[in-house]
Coordinates of C-alpha atoms in Angstrom, one line a residue:
Chain A
M1 CA 0.0 0.0 0.0
N2 CA 1.3 3.5 -0.8
V3 CA 1.7 5.9 2.0
I4 CA 1.3 9.7 1.7
R5 CA 3.4 11.9 3.9
V6 CA 4.8 15.4 4.1
M7 CA 8.5 15.5 4.9
T8 CA 11.7 17.4 4.4
G9 CA 14.6 16.1 2.3
N10 CA 16.7 15.3 5.3
E11 CA 13.8 13.2 6.7
A12 CA 13.3 11.5 3.4
C13 CA 17.0 10.6 3.4
A14 CA 16.9 9.1 6.9
E15 CA 13.7 7.1 6.1
G16 CA 15.1 6.0 2.7
A17 CA 18.2 4.7 4.5
L18 CA 16.1 2.7 6.9
A19 CA 14.0 1.3 4.0
A20 CA 17.2 0.2 2.4
G21 CA 18.2 -1.7 5.5
L22 CA 20.4 0.8 7.3
S23 CA 21.6 -0.6 10.6
F24 CA 24.5 1.7 11.5
F25 CA 24.9 5.5 11.4
A26 CA 27.8 7.5 12.7
G27 CA 28.0 11.2 12.2
Y28 CA 29.0 14.6 13.5
P29 CA 26.7 17.6 13.7
I30 CA 27.0 20.0 10.8
T31 CA 24.5 22.4 9.1
P32 CA 22.6 21.7 6.9
S33 CA 22.7 17.9 7.3
S34 CA 22.2 17.6 11.1
E35 CA 18.5 16.6 10.8
I36 CA 19.5 13.3 9.2
A37 CA 21.5 12.4 12.3
E38 CA 18.7 13.7 14.6
E39 CA 16.1 11.6 12.9
L40 CA 18.2 8.5 13.0
A41 CA 19.2 9.0 16.6
E42 CA 15.5 8.5 17.3
L43 CA 14.6 5.9 14.7
L44 CA 17.6 3.5 14.7
P45 CA 17.5 2.1 18.2
C46 CA 13.9 1.2 17.6
A47 CA 14.9 -0.6 14.5
E48 CA 17.6 -2.4 16.5
G49 CA 20.3 -0.4 14.6
V50 CA 23.1 1.6 16.0
F51 CA 23.4 5.4 16.1
I52 CA 26.5 7.0 17.4
Q53 CA 27.6 10.6 17.4
M54 CA 31.4 10.6 16.9
E55 CA 34.0 13.2 17.9
D56 CA 34.5 14.4 14.3
E57 CA 34.0 13.5 10.7
L58 CA 37.2 11.5 10.5
A59 CA 35.9 9.3 13.2
S60 CA 32.4 9.1 11.7
I61 CA 33.5 7.6 8.4
G62 CA 36.0 5.4 10.2
A63 CA 33.2 3.9 12.3
V64 CA 31.0 3.5 9.3
I65 CA 33.7 1.5 7.5
G66 CA 34.3 -0.6 10.6
A67 CA 30.6 -1.3 11.0
S68 CA 30.2 -2.2 7.3
L69 CA 33.0 -4.8 7.7
T70 CA 30.8 -6.6 10.2
G71 CA 28.0 -6.8 7.6
A72 CA 26.0 -3.7 8.6
K73 CA 24.6 -1.3 6.0
A74 CA 26.2 1.8 7.2
M75 CA 25.9 5.5 6.4
T76 CA 27.1 9.0 7.5
A77 CA 25.8 12.4 6.6
T78 CA 27.7 15.7 6.5
S79 CA 28.3 18.9 4.6
G80 CA 31.2 20.5 2.8
P81 CA 33.8 21.0 5.6
G82 CA 33.0 17.6 7.1
F83 CA 33.0 16.0 3.6
S84 CA 36.6 17.4 3.2
L85 CA 37.6 15.7 6.5
M86 CA 36.2 12.4 5.3
Q87 CA 38.1 12.2 2.0
E88 CA 41.1 10.1 3.2
N89 CA 38.8 7.3 4.5
I90 CA 36.5 7.5 1.4
G91 CA 39.7 6.5 -0.5
Y92 CA 40.2 3.7 2.1
A93 CA 36.6 2.4 1.4
I94 CA 37.3 2.4 -2.3
M95 CA 40.6 0.6 -1.9
A96 CA 39.4 -2.0 0.6
E97 CA 36.0 -2.2 -1.2
V98 CA 33.8 -1.5 1.8
P99 CA 30.2 -0.6 0.9
C100 CA 28.9 2.5 2.6
V101 CA 26.9 5.6 1.9
I102 CA 28.1 9.2 2.4
V103 CA 25.5 11.9 2.3
N104 CA 26.9 15.4 1.6
V105 CA 24.3 18.2 1.9
M106 CA 26.1 20.8 0.0
R107 CA 26.4 24.4 1.3
G108 CA 28.3 27.3 0.1
G109 CA 32.1 27.1 0.3
P110 CA 35.1 27.3 0.3
S111 CA 35.9 26.9 4.0
T112 CA 33.1 27.6 6.5
G113 CA 31.5 29.5 3.6
L114 CA 27.7 29.7 3.8
P115 CA 26.5 27.1 6.4
T116 CA 22.8 27.8 5.9
L117 CA 22.8 28.5 2.2
P118 CA 22.7 26.2 -0.8
S119 CA 25.5 25.4 -3.3
Q120 CA 26.5 22.7 -5.7
G121 CA 30.2 23.4 -5.2
D122 CA 31.2 19.9 -4.0
V123 CA 30.5 18.0 -7.3
M124 CA 34.2 17.9 -8.1
Q125 CA 35.1 17.2 -4.5
A126 CA 32.9 14.1 -4.7
R127 CA 34.7 13.1 -7.8
W128 CA 38.3 13.8 -6.9
G129 CA 38.4 14.6 -3.2
T130 CA 40.3 11.6 -2.2
H131 CA 43.8 11.1 -3.5
G132 CA 44.9 8.7 -6.2
D133 CA 43.2 7.4 -9.4
H134 CA 39.8 6.0 -8.6
Q135 CA 36.2 5.7 -9.6
I136 CA 33.3 7.0 -7.5
I137 CA 29.6 6.8 -7.7
A138 CA 27.6 9.9 -6.8
L139 CA 23.9 10.5 -7.1
A140 CA 22.0 13.8 -7.1
P141 CA 18.3 13.7 -6.4
Y142 CA 16.1 16.8 -7.1
S143 CA 13.0 16.3 -5.0
V144 CA 12.1 15.0 -1.6
I145 CA 10.6 11.8 -3.0
E146 CA 13.7 11.3 -5.2
I147 CA 15.9 11.7 -2.1
F148 CA 14.0 8.8 -0.6
D149 CA 14.3 6.6 -3.7
L150 CA 17.9 7.5 -4.4
T151 CA 19.0 6.9 -0.8
I152 CA 17.8 3.3 -1.3
R153 CA 19.5 3.2 -4.6
A154 CA 22.7 4.5 -3.1
F155 CA 22.7 1.6 -0.7
N156 CA 21.9 -0.8 -3.5
L157 CA 24.8 0.4 -5.6
A158 CA 27.2 0.4 -2.6
E159 CA 26.3 -3.2 -1.8
K160 CA 26.3 -4.4 -5.4
Y161 CA 29.6 -2.8 -6.4
R162 CA 31.4 -2.9 -3.0
T163 CA 32.2 0.7 -3.0
P164 CA 31.3 4.0 -1.2
V165 CA 28.4 5.9 -2.8
I166 CA 28.0 9.6 -2.4
L167 CA 24.6 11.1 -2.2
L168 CA 24.8 14.8 -3.1
L169 CA 21.9 16.9 -1.7
D170 CA 21.9 20.6 -1.2
E171 CA 20.6 22.9 1.5
I172 CA 17.3 23.6 -0.4
L173 CA 16.5 20.0 -0.9
A174 CA 17.5 19.1 2.6
H175 CA 15.1 21.6 4.2
V176 CA 12.2 21.9 1.8
S177 CA 9.0 20.0 2.8
E178 CA 7.1 18.2 0.1
K179 CA 4.2 15.8 -0.2
V180 CA 5.6 12.4 -1.0
V181 CA 3.9 9.2 -2.0
L182 CA 6.0 6.3 -0.6
S183 CA 5.8 3.2 -2.7
D184 CA 4.7 -0.1 -1.3
T185 CA 7.6 -1.7 0.5
A186 CA 6.8 -5.0 -1.4
V187 CA 7.8 -3.5 -4.7
R188 CA 11.1 -1.9 -3.6
V189 CA 14.2 -3.5 -4.8
I190 CA 16.8 -4.0 -2.0
I191 CA 20.2 -5.4 -2.9
D192 CA 22.5 -7.0 -0.3
R193 CA 26.2 -7.7 -0.8
I194 CA 27.2 -11.1 -2.0
I195 CA 28.7 -13.3 0.7
P196 CA 31.1 -16.1 0.0
Q197 CA 29.8 -19.6 -0.6
E198 CA 33.1 -21.4 -0.3
A199 CA 34.6 -22.7 2.9
P200 CA 36.7 -20.3 4.9
E201 CA 39.9 -22.1 4.0
A202 CA 39.2 -21.5 0.3
Y203 CA 38.1 -17.9 0.7
L204 CA 40.1 -15.3 -1.2
P205 CA 38.8 -11.9 0.0
Y206 CA 39.8 -10.1 -3.2
R207 CA 39.4 -12.8 -5.7
Y208 CA 39.2 -11.8 -9.4
T209 CA 35.7 -13.0 -10.2
Q210 CA 34.1 -12.6 -13.6
N211 CA 31.9 -9.7 -12.5
L212 CA 35.0 -8.1 -10.8
I213 CA 33.2 -7.9 -7.5
P214 CA 34.6 -10.3 -4.9
P215 CA 32.1 -11.8 -2.4
M216 CA 32.5 -10.1 1.1
A217 CA 32.6 -12.1 4.3
P218 CA 31.5 -10.1 7.4
F219 CA 34.0 -10.0 10.2
G220 CA 33.2 -12.6 12.9
S221 CA 31.5 -15.0 10.5
G222 CA 34.3 -17.5 10.6
Y223 CA 36.2 -16.1 7.6
R224 CA 39.5 -14.8 9.0
Y225 CA 41.1 -12.4 6.6
H226 CA 43.1 -9.2 6.3
V227 CA 41.9 -5.8 5.1
T228 CA 44.3 -3.0 4.3
G229 CA 44.4 0.3 2.5
L230 CA 47.8 -0.7 1.1
A231 CA 47.8 -2.1 -2.5
H232 CA 47.1 -5.8 -2.0
D233 CA 46.7 -9.0 -4.0
E234 CA 43.8 -11.4 -4.1
T235 CA 44.6 -12.6 -0.6
G236 CA 44.2 -9.1 0.8
F237 CA 47.8 -8.8 2.0
P238 CA 50.0 -5.9 0.9
T239 CA 52.0 -6.3 -2.3
N240 CA 54.6 -4.3 -4.2
D241 CA 54.4 -6.6 -7.2
P242 CA 53.7 -4.2 -10.2
V243 CA 51.6 -6.9 -11.9
E244 CA 49.4 -7.3 -8.9
I245 CA 49.1 -3.6 -8.3
E246 CA 48.0 -3.0 -11.8
K247 CA 45.5 -5.8 -11.7
L248 CA 44.0 -4.4 -8.5
L249 CA 43.7 -0.8 -9.7
F250 CA 42.3 -1.7 -13.1
R251 CA 39.7 -4.1 -11.5
L252 CA 38.6 -1.3 -9.1
Q253 CA 38.2 1.0 -12.1
D254 CA 36.6 -1.5 -14.4
K255 CA 34.0 -2.8 -11.9
I256 CA 32.5 0.7 -12.1
I257 CA 33.2 1.7 -15.7
R258 CA 32.0 -1.6 -17.2
N259 CA 28.7 -1.2 -15.3
R260 CA 28.1 2.4 -16.4
D261 CA 24.8 1.4 -18.1
D262 CA 23.5 0.1 -14.8
I263 CA 24.8 2.9 -12.7
V264 CA 24.2 6.0 -14.8
Q265 CA 20.7 7.4 -14.8
V266 CA 19.4 10.6 -16.5
E267 CA 16.0 12.1 -17.2
E268 CA 15.3 13.3 -20.7
F269 CA 12.8 16.0 -20.3
L270 CA 11.1 17.5 -23.5
L271 CA 14.3 16.9 -25.5
E272 CA 12.7 15.3 -28.6
D273 CA 11.7 18.5 -30.3
A274 CA 14.1 20.9 -28.5
E275 CA 16.3 23.4 -30.2
I276 CA 18.0 24.4 -27.0
G277 CA 19.1 22.0 -24.3
I278 CA 19.7 22.4 -20.6
I279 CA 21.9 20.1 -18.5
S280 CA 21.3 20.4 -14.8
Y281 CA 20.9 18.4 -11.6
G282 CA 19.8 18.7 -8.0
S283 CA 17.7 21.7 -6.9
S284 CA 18.9 23.7 -9.9
A285 CA 17.1 21.2 -12.1
R286 CA 13.9 22.1 -10.4
S287 CA 14.3 25.7 -11.4
C288 CA 15.1 24.5 -15.0
R289 CA 11.9 22.5 -15.2
H290 CA 9.9 25.5 -14.3
A291 CA 11.9 27.7 -16.7
I292 CA 11.4 25.2 -19.5
R293 CA 7.6 25.4 -19.1
Q294 CA 7.7 29.2 -19.1
L295 CA 9.9 29.3 -22.2
R296 CA 7.8 26.8 -24.1
A297 CA 4.7 28.8 -23.4
Q298 CA 6.5 31.6 -25.1
G299 CA 7.4 29.4 -28.1
V300 CA 11.0 28.7 -27.2
R301 CA 11.6 24.9 -27.6
V302 CA 13.8 24.0 -24.7
G303 CA 14.4 20.6 -23.1
M304 CA 16.6 19.2 -20.3
L305 CA 19.0 16.3 -19.8
R306 CA 18.8 16.0 -16.0
L307 CA 21.7 14.2 -14.4
I308 CA 20.5 11.8 -11.7
T309 CA 23.8 10.0 -11.5
I310 CA 26.6 12.6 -11.4
W311 CA 29.5 10.2 -11.3
P312 CA 30.4 8.2 -13.3
F313 CA 29.5 11.0 -15.8
A314 CA 26.7 10.4 -18.3
N315 CA 29.2 10.7 -21.3
V316 CA 27.2 8.6 -23.6
K317 CA 23.9 10.5 -23.2
V318 CA 25.6 13.8 -23.3
E319 CA 27.5 12.8 -26.5
K320 CA 24.3 11.7 -28.1
W321 CA 22.2 14.8 -27.3
T322 CA 24.9 17.3 -28.0
K323 CA 25.1 15.8 -31.5
N324 CA 21.3 16.4 -31.9
I325 CA 21.0 19.8 -30.3
G326 CA 23.6 22.5 -31.0
K327 CA 23.1 24.9 -28.2
W328 CA 23.3 24.0 -24.5
Y329 CA 23.1 25.7 -21.1
V330 CA 24.6 24.0 -18.1
V331 CA 22.8 25.3 -15.0
E332 CA 24.5 24.8 -11.7
M333 CA 25.2 26.5 -8.4
N334 CA 29.0 26.6 -8.9
M335 CA 31.5 28.0 -11.3
G336 CA 31.1 25.5 -14.0
Q337 CA 32.2 22.1 -12.5
I338 CA 29.8 20.0 -14.7
A339 CA 30.0 22.4 -17.6
R340 CA 33.6 21.4 -18.2
E341 CA 32.6 17.7 -18.2
V342 CA 29.8 18.5 -20.7
E343 CA 32.3 20.3 -23.0
A344 CA 34.6 17.4 -22.9
A345 CA 31.8 14.9 -23.7
A346 CA 30.5 17.1 -26.5
H347 CA 33.8 17.1 -28.4
G348 CA 33.0 20.5 -29.9
D349 CA 29.7 19.3 -31.5
A350 CA 27.7 21.9 -29.6
T351 CA 28.1 25.3 -28.1
I352 CA 28.0 25.1 -24.3
F353 CA 27.1 28.1 -22.1
G354 CA 27.0 28.2 -18.3
I355 CA 24.2 29.6 -16.2
R356 CA 25.8 29.9 -12.8
Q357 CA 25.2 31.5 -9.5
I358 CA 27.4 31.2 -6.4
N359 CA 26.0 33.9 -4.1
G360 CA 24.0 31.6 -1.8
E361 CA 20.7 32.3 -3.6
P362 CA 19.0 29.5 -5.5
I363 CA 19.0 30.0 -9.3
N364 CA 15.5 31.0 -10.0
P365 CA 13.5 30.2 -13.1
E366 CA 13.2 33.8 -14.3
F367 CA 17.0 34.1 -14.2
I368 CA 17.3 31.0 -16.4
C369 CA 14.6 32.3 -18.8
Q370 CA 16.2 35.6 -19.1
K371 CA 19.7 34.2 -19.9
I372 CA 18.3 31.9 -22.5
K373 CA 16.2 34.6 -24.1
D374 CA 19.2 37.0 -24.1
G375 CA 21.0 34.2 -26.0
L376 CA 18.2 34.1 -28.7
N377 CA 18.8 37.8 -29.6
V378 CA 22.5 37.4 -30.1
Chain B
M1 CA 54.2 -25.7 25.7
F2 CA 52.5 -22.7 24.0
E3 CA 52.0 -23.1 20.3
Y4 CA 52.5 -19.8 18.6
E5 CA 51.7 -21.3 15.2
K6 CA 48.1 -21.6 16.1
Y7 CA 47.8 -17.9 16.0
I8 CA 50.2 -16.6 13.4
R9 CA 50.1 -16.4 9.6
K10 CA 53.4 -18.1 9.2
N11 CA 53.7 -17.5 5.5
K12 CA 53.8 -13.7 6.2
F13 CA 57.1 -14.2 8.1
P14 CA 59.8 -12.9 8.4
L15 CA 58.5 -9.9 10.3
V16 CA 58.9 -6.4 8.9
W17 CA 60.4 -5.1 12.1
C18 CA 64.2 -4.4 12.5
S19 CA 66.4 -6.7 14.4
G20 CA 66.3 -5.7 18.1
C21 CA 62.9 -4.1 17.8
G22 CA 60.7 -4.7 20.8
D23 CA 57.5 -5.1 18.8
G24 CA 57.9 -8.9 18.3
I25 CA 58.0 -9.3 22.1
V26 CA 54.7 -7.5 22.4
L27 CA 53.2 -9.7 19.7
K28 CA 54.3 -12.8 21.6
A29 CA 52.8 -11.5 24.9
L30 CA 49.6 -10.6 23.1
L31 CA 49.2 -14.1 21.6
R32 CA 50.0 -15.8 24.9
A33 CA 47.4 -13.6 26.6
I34 CA 44.8 -14.5 24.0
D35 CA 45.6 -18.2 24.3
S36 CA 45.4 -18.1 28.1
I37 CA 42.0 -16.5 28.0
G38 CA 41.0 -19.1 25.4
L39 CA 39.5 -16.7 22.9
E40 CA 38.4 -18.2 19.6
K41 CA 40.2 -16.7 16.6
E42 CA 36.9 -16.2 14.8
N43 CA 35.8 -13.8 17.6
V44 CA 38.9 -11.7 17.8
C45 CA 39.2 -8.6 15.6
M46 CA 42.5 -6.7 15.5
V47 CA 42.5 -3.2 14.2
S48 CA 45.7 -1.2 13.6
G49 CA 46.6 2.3 12.2
I50 CA 49.8 3.2 10.5
G51 CA 53.3 2.8 11.7
C52 CA 55.7 0.0 12.7
S53 CA 53.5 -1.5 15.4
S54 CA 50.4 -1.3 13.2
R55 CA 52.0 -3.9 10.8
L56 CA 51.3 -6.5 13.5
T57 CA 47.8 -7.2 12.3
G58 CA 49.1 -8.8 9.2
Y59 CA 50.7 -11.6 11.2
V60 CA 47.8 -12.7 13.4
D61 CA 45.4 -15.3 12.1
C62 CA 42.1 -13.6 13.1
N63 CA 39.9 -10.8 11.7
T64 CA 42.5 -8.2 10.9
L65 CA 42.1 -4.6 9.8
H66 CA 44.9 -2.3 8.9
T67 CA 43.4 1.2 8.6
T68 CA 44.5 4.8 8.1
H69 CA 46.9 6.8 10.2
G70 CA 45.4 7.7 13.6
R71 CA 42.0 6.2 12.9
A72 CA 42.2 2.6 14.1
I73 CA 40.1 3.4 17.2
T74 CA 37.3 4.9 15.0
F75 CA 37.1 1.8 12.8
A76 CA 37.2 -0.4 16.0
T77 CA 34.4 1.7 17.5
G78 CA 32.2 0.9 14.5
I79 CA 33.0 -2.8 14.7
K80 CA 32.3 -3.0 18.5
M81 CA 29.1 -1.1 18.3
A82 CA 27.8 -3.1 15.3
K83 CA 29.0 -6.5 16.6
P84 CA 29.6 -6.3 20.4
E85 CA 30.3 -10.0 20.6
L86 CA 33.7 -9.5 18.9
N87 CA 36.8 -9.0 21.1
V88 CA 38.2 -5.9 19.5
I89 CA 41.9 -5.2 20.0
V90 CA 43.5 -2.1 18.7
I91 CA 47.2 -2.1 17.8
T92 CA 48.8 1.4 17.6
G93 CA 51.8 3.4 18.4
D94 CA 52.7 6.6 20.2
G95 CA 52.4 8.8 17.1
D96 CA 49.3 7.0 15.7
A97 CA 47.4 7.0 19.0
T98 CA 48.4 10.3 20.6
A99 CA 49.4 12.7 17.7
I100 CA 47.3 12.2 14.6
G101 CA 44.8 10.0 16.5
G102 CA 44.8 11.8 19.9
N103 CA 41.2 13.0 19.7
H104 CA 39.8 9.5 19.0
Y105 CA 42.0 8.1 21.9
I106 CA 40.5 10.4 24.5
H107 CA 37.0 10.2 23.2
A108 CA 37.0 6.4 23.2
A109 CA 38.2 6.5 26.8
R110 CA 35.5 9.0 27.6
R111 CA 32.9 6.8 26.0
N112 CA 34.3 3.8 27.8
I113 CA 33.8 1.5 24.8
D114 CA 35.0 -2.0 25.3
L115 CA 38.2 -1.9 23.2
T116 CA 41.6 -3.2 24.3
V117 CA 44.2 -0.7 23.0
I118 CA 47.8 -1.8 23.0
I119 CA 50.0 1.2 22.4
F120 CA 53.6 0.5 21.4
N121 CA 55.5 3.5 22.7
N122 CA 58.9 3.6 21.1
F123 CA 59.2 7.4 21.6
I124 CA 59.8 8.0 17.9
Y125 CA 58.3 7.7 14.4
G126 CA 60.2 4.6 13.4
M127 CA 58.7 3.7 10.0
T128 CA 59.2 7.1 8.5
G129 CA 62.8 7.4 9.7
G130 CA 62.9 8.7 13.2
Q131 CA 60.9 11.9 13.4
V132 CA 60.0 13.4 16.8
S133 CA 56.8 12.1 18.4
P134 CA 54.6 13.4 21.3
T135 CA 56.5 11.0 23.6
T136 CA 60.1 11.7 22.5
P137 CA 61.7 12.8 25.8
V138 CA 62.8 16.4 26.1
G139 CA 66.4 16.9 24.8
M140 CA 66.5 13.6 22.8
L141 CA 67.4 13.8 19.2
A142 CA 65.1 13.0 16.2
S143 CA 65.4 13.6 12.5
T144 CA 63.0 16.5 12.9
A145 CA 64.5 17.6 16.2
P146 CA 68.2 17.8 15.2
F147 CA 69.0 20.1 18.1
G148 CA 67.0 17.9 20.6
N149 CA 63.3 17.8 21.3
M150 CA 62.2 21.1 22.9
E151 CA 58.5 20.2 23.5
N152 CA 56.9 18.7 26.5
T153 CA 55.7 15.1 26.2
F154 CA 52.4 13.3 26.5
N155 CA 51.9 10.8 29.3
I156 CA 50.0 8.1 27.3
S157 CA 48.6 6.3 30.3
G158 CA 47.8 9.4 32.2
L159 CA 45.9 10.7 29.2
A160 CA 43.7 7.6 29.2
Q161 CA 43.1 7.8 32.9
A162 CA 42.2 11.5 32.8
A163 CA 39.8 10.8 29.9
G164 CA 37.9 8.1 31.8
A165 CA 39.4 4.7 30.8
S166 CA 38.3 1.7 32.8
F167 CA 41.7 0.0 32.8
V168 CA 45.1 1.5 32.2
A169 CA 48.5 -0.3 32.6
R170 CA 52.1 0.3 31.5
G171 CA 54.4 -2.5 30.7
T172 CA 57.8 -3.0 29.0
V173 CA 59.3 -5.5 26.6
Y174 CA 61.8 -6.4 29.3
H175 CA 59.1 -7.4 31.8
T176 CA 57.5 -10.0 29.5
V177 CA 55.7 -12.0 32.1
M178 CA 54.1 -8.9 33.6
L179 CA 53.2 -7.7 30.1
E180 CA 51.3 -10.9 29.2
K181 CA 49.3 -10.6 32.5
L182 CA 48.5 -6.9 31.9
I183 CA 47.3 -7.6 28.3
K184 CA 45.2 -10.5 29.6
K185 CA 43.6 -8.3 32.2
A186 CA 43.0 -5.5 29.7
I187 CA 41.2 -7.9 27.3
L188 CA 39.1 -9.3 30.1
K189 CA 38.1 -5.9 31.4
N190 CA 34.7 -4.7 30.3
G191 CA 35.4 -1.2 29.2
F192 CA 38.1 0.9 27.5
S193 CA 41.4 -0.7 28.4
V194 CA 44.9 0.6 27.5
V195 CA 48.2 -1.1 27.8
E196 CA 51.1 1.2 27.1
V197 CA 54.1 -0.9 26.2
L198 CA 57.5 0.7 26.2
S199 CA 59.1 -0.9 23.2
P200 CA 62.6 0.5 22.4
C201 CA 63.5 1.3 18.9
P202 CA 67.2 0.6 18.4
T203 CA 67.2 1.7 14.8
A204 CA 65.5 5.1 14.6
F205 CA 65.8 6.2 18.3
G206 CA 68.7 4.3 19.8
R207 CA 71.3 4.9 17.1
R208 CA 70.7 8.6 16.9
N209 CA 70.7 9.0 20.7
K210 CA 73.6 6.7 21.3
S211 CA 71.5 4.5 23.5
G212 CA 73.7 1.5 22.9
T213 CA 72.6 -1.9 21.8
I214 CA 69.1 -3.2 22.3
I215 CA 70.5 -5.1 25.3
D216 CA 71.5 -1.8 26.8
M217 CA 68.1 -0.3 26.1
M218 CA 66.4 -3.2 27.7
N219 CA 68.7 -3.1 30.7
E220 CA 67.7 0.5 31.1
Q221 CA 64.1 -0.6 31.3
K222 CA 65.1 -3.1 34.0
D223 CA 67.0 -0.5 36.0
N224 CA 64.6 2.3 35.6
C225 CA 61.2 0.8 36.1
V226 CA 59.3 0.3 39.4
T227 CA 56.1 -1.5 39.7
S228 CA 52.9 0.5 40.7
A229 CA 52.7 -1.5 43.9
R230 CA 56.2 -0.5 44.9
A231 CA 55.8 3.1 43.7
E232 CA 53.0 3.5 46.2
R233 CA 55.5 3.1 49.0
M234 CA 58.0 5.5 47.4
S235 CA 58.3 9.3 47.9
E236 CA 58.1 11.7 45.1
R237 CA 61.8 12.2 45.3
E238 CA 62.6 8.6 45.1
L239 CA 60.3 8.3 42.1
E240 CA 62.1 11.0 40.1
G241 CA 63.4 9.7 36.8
K242 CA 61.7 6.4 37.4
T243 CA 59.0 4.8 35.2
V244 CA 56.0 3.3 36.9
I245 CA 54.9 0.0 35.4
G246 CA 52.0 -2.4 36.1
E247 CA 48.4 -1.8 36.7
L248 CA 47.6 2.0 37.0
V249 CA 43.8 2.1 36.8
N250 CA 41.1 -0.5 37.2
I251 CA 37.7 0.9 37.8
D252 CA 34.1 -0.1 36.8
R253 CA 32.1 2.3 34.7
P254 CA 29.1 1.8 32.4
E255 CA 30.4 0.5 29.0
C256 CA 29.2 2.1 25.8
S257 CA 28.2 -0.8 23.6
K258 CA 26.3 -2.5 26.5
Q259 CA 24.5 0.7 27.4
Y260 CA 23.4 1.0 23.7
R261 CA 22.0 -2.6 23.8
K262 CA 20.0 -1.6 26.9
L263 CA 18.6 1.3 24.9
I264 CA 17.5 -1.1 22.1
E265 CA 15.8 -3.3 24.7
R266 CA 14.1 -0.2 26.1
C267 CA 12.8 0.8 22.7
R268 CA 11.7 -2.8 22.0
S269 CA 9.6 -2.9 25.2
G270 CA 8.2 0.5 24.3
L271 CA 9.3 2.3 27.4

C-alpha cells in the first residue's frame, strides 16, 4: 500500500536509508545535514540499529567502514567542511572495497563559507576529493521523493559494487517540505552484498571473479582475513608486485566503468523537439523544469537532460544529445564544474554556455529564462 | 608448551620489524594472553593504524584490519558497536594514537567503549625514519628535532586515565611475564582498556641518541622501572626519573556498547 506523507529532504534521506536496511549510522553535527542524524538517533535504536555521534567526521567515516565490515549497512551524513575531512577514508573504502553511503548536503564554500545557504560546489570534491586514481559513484536527487528513492539506490549500488556511494543533496532539498507518496515496501528492490559460498579455507577476499566484485565475508562469521588500504593482491595482503598492483587498480576502475549502463541514470525532459538543451541536476534542475515550461509557453523549444547520476558521468547520453542539439546551457550553483565535463563529452559538437550562481541564492527560473532569451537575440 | 603457530600467519614471516625491535616481544605476549583466555580466533578482531607497530595485524590469524593513520580506534568503535560479541583489540603506536589520533583516543576513553588498546610506545616515528613524536623525551634527538626535542611530552597512560578509561596499565618488553598478564587483564576488562608498552627502537631512536645496543636499552628498562605496587610506598623524590609500570587504573564504569544494547531493549519494550 502506498503511504502519503509530508516530509523534508533530510527526513526522506533518513527514512530511505532505513527502508534500504540501514543498521548503522555514525556522524557529527553540521549544518545543513544535522536533521538526518537527529532523525536516525531516534529511529535507529527502535529498528535495532546503531546510532553513534562521533567526535568528528574523520571518526564518523571510520566507524561507518568498521561497521560495514561486520556486515552492517552503514551511512554517515555531513556537509562541505565535514566532507573534506572524510576524504582520506573514502579512499580507504574504495581501496578496501567496503560498501557505505556518504550523504553530503552541499552548502556554500570554500571553507566555512555559507553554512545555511545552498550550493553545488562539491561536485568535483565528490569526484576527486580523495587522492589517487579512482572511480566513484555519486547521485544527485532533485525532489524529496527522489531523495527517498535515491537513498535506497545509493545503498543498493554500494552493496552491489562494494564501493562507497556519495549522495549529493543541497541545502534547499534538505530543508524543503514536500508531499511524498512512498511506494509499497513490497515493490522496492533491496540489494545486499554477495557473501562467499566457499569454505573459509578456500576464501580469497579479493578474488578476481568474472563480474569483478569479490564476495564479502562479514568479520566474525568464521572467515578470517586481512583488510588493508595498502595495495594488495587477491589474498588481501600488501604487495609491491607491479603486476598485482596494476591488476587491482584496473579491477577497481573496471568494476564501475563496465557497469556504467547500470549505474548512470538521466532524465530526458522534453528533448525530442528541443532546439536548445539544458543540462542540470539537484535543486537547480527544479528551477530549470519551471523555466522550460515558461519558455515553451513563449514558443522557445527548450528541453533538459537531467543528471541523476553525477559520477560516473553520463558521457554517452551527453555525447548523443549534443550531436542532436547545437546549443546547451549547463545550469549549476558553482563556477562550472559540470559544464567542463559537458564540454569534454560534446567534443565540440555543440556550443556550451553556463548559467551559474554562487551567491547563496538558488538559481530562480526567471534568471534562467532571461539568460536563454538573451541568447536568442545574439 | 605454548603453540604460537596456532595464532600466526606463518607465510607472512619474516616480520617487517628491524632486528632488536621490541614489537615482536609484544606480539608474543599478546598471543599468549589471547591463548590463556581461550579466545576463539573467529571472535577476535585486531585493528591497527599506520606505523611500525600497526603492521602487527598482518601476522595474526584472526579478523584483521589495517586502517589509516590515527583512525584505528574509530574503525574499531564501529566494529564493536555493530558487533559487540567480537573481542576488538587495537594495535597502535605513540604517534598513531596520541598525535594524529589523539582526539579519538581520549573520546574512546570517555565513551568507555570495550576496546583493548595496545600502544607500542617507542618514543619516535620509526617507520618514517625517526621523526620526533609526542612522547620523545625532552632533549632527545630525532630527525625533525636535530637540536634535541624542545617540546613537552604526553603521558600516554595518564591521558587515558584522565579521559575516563576503565583499565590502564604500563608494561615494557623487558618485563614480559608482567606484560602478558597486563594484556590479559586488559582484554578481560569490560570497558576501554589501555596497555602502554615501552618498546625500544634501536634503529631510529637508539642509534641517533647513542642509547647503545638493544640489550643496553632493555637493561635500562630493567633498572629504571618500578612497579605501581612499589611506587605507592616511594616518595616523590625517590620516584624522580623512574617509570612506573604495572596496573595503574582498574575501575568499573558503564560500558558504551552495552549501554546501547540496553537502549535497544528499552525501545523494543516501548518504554
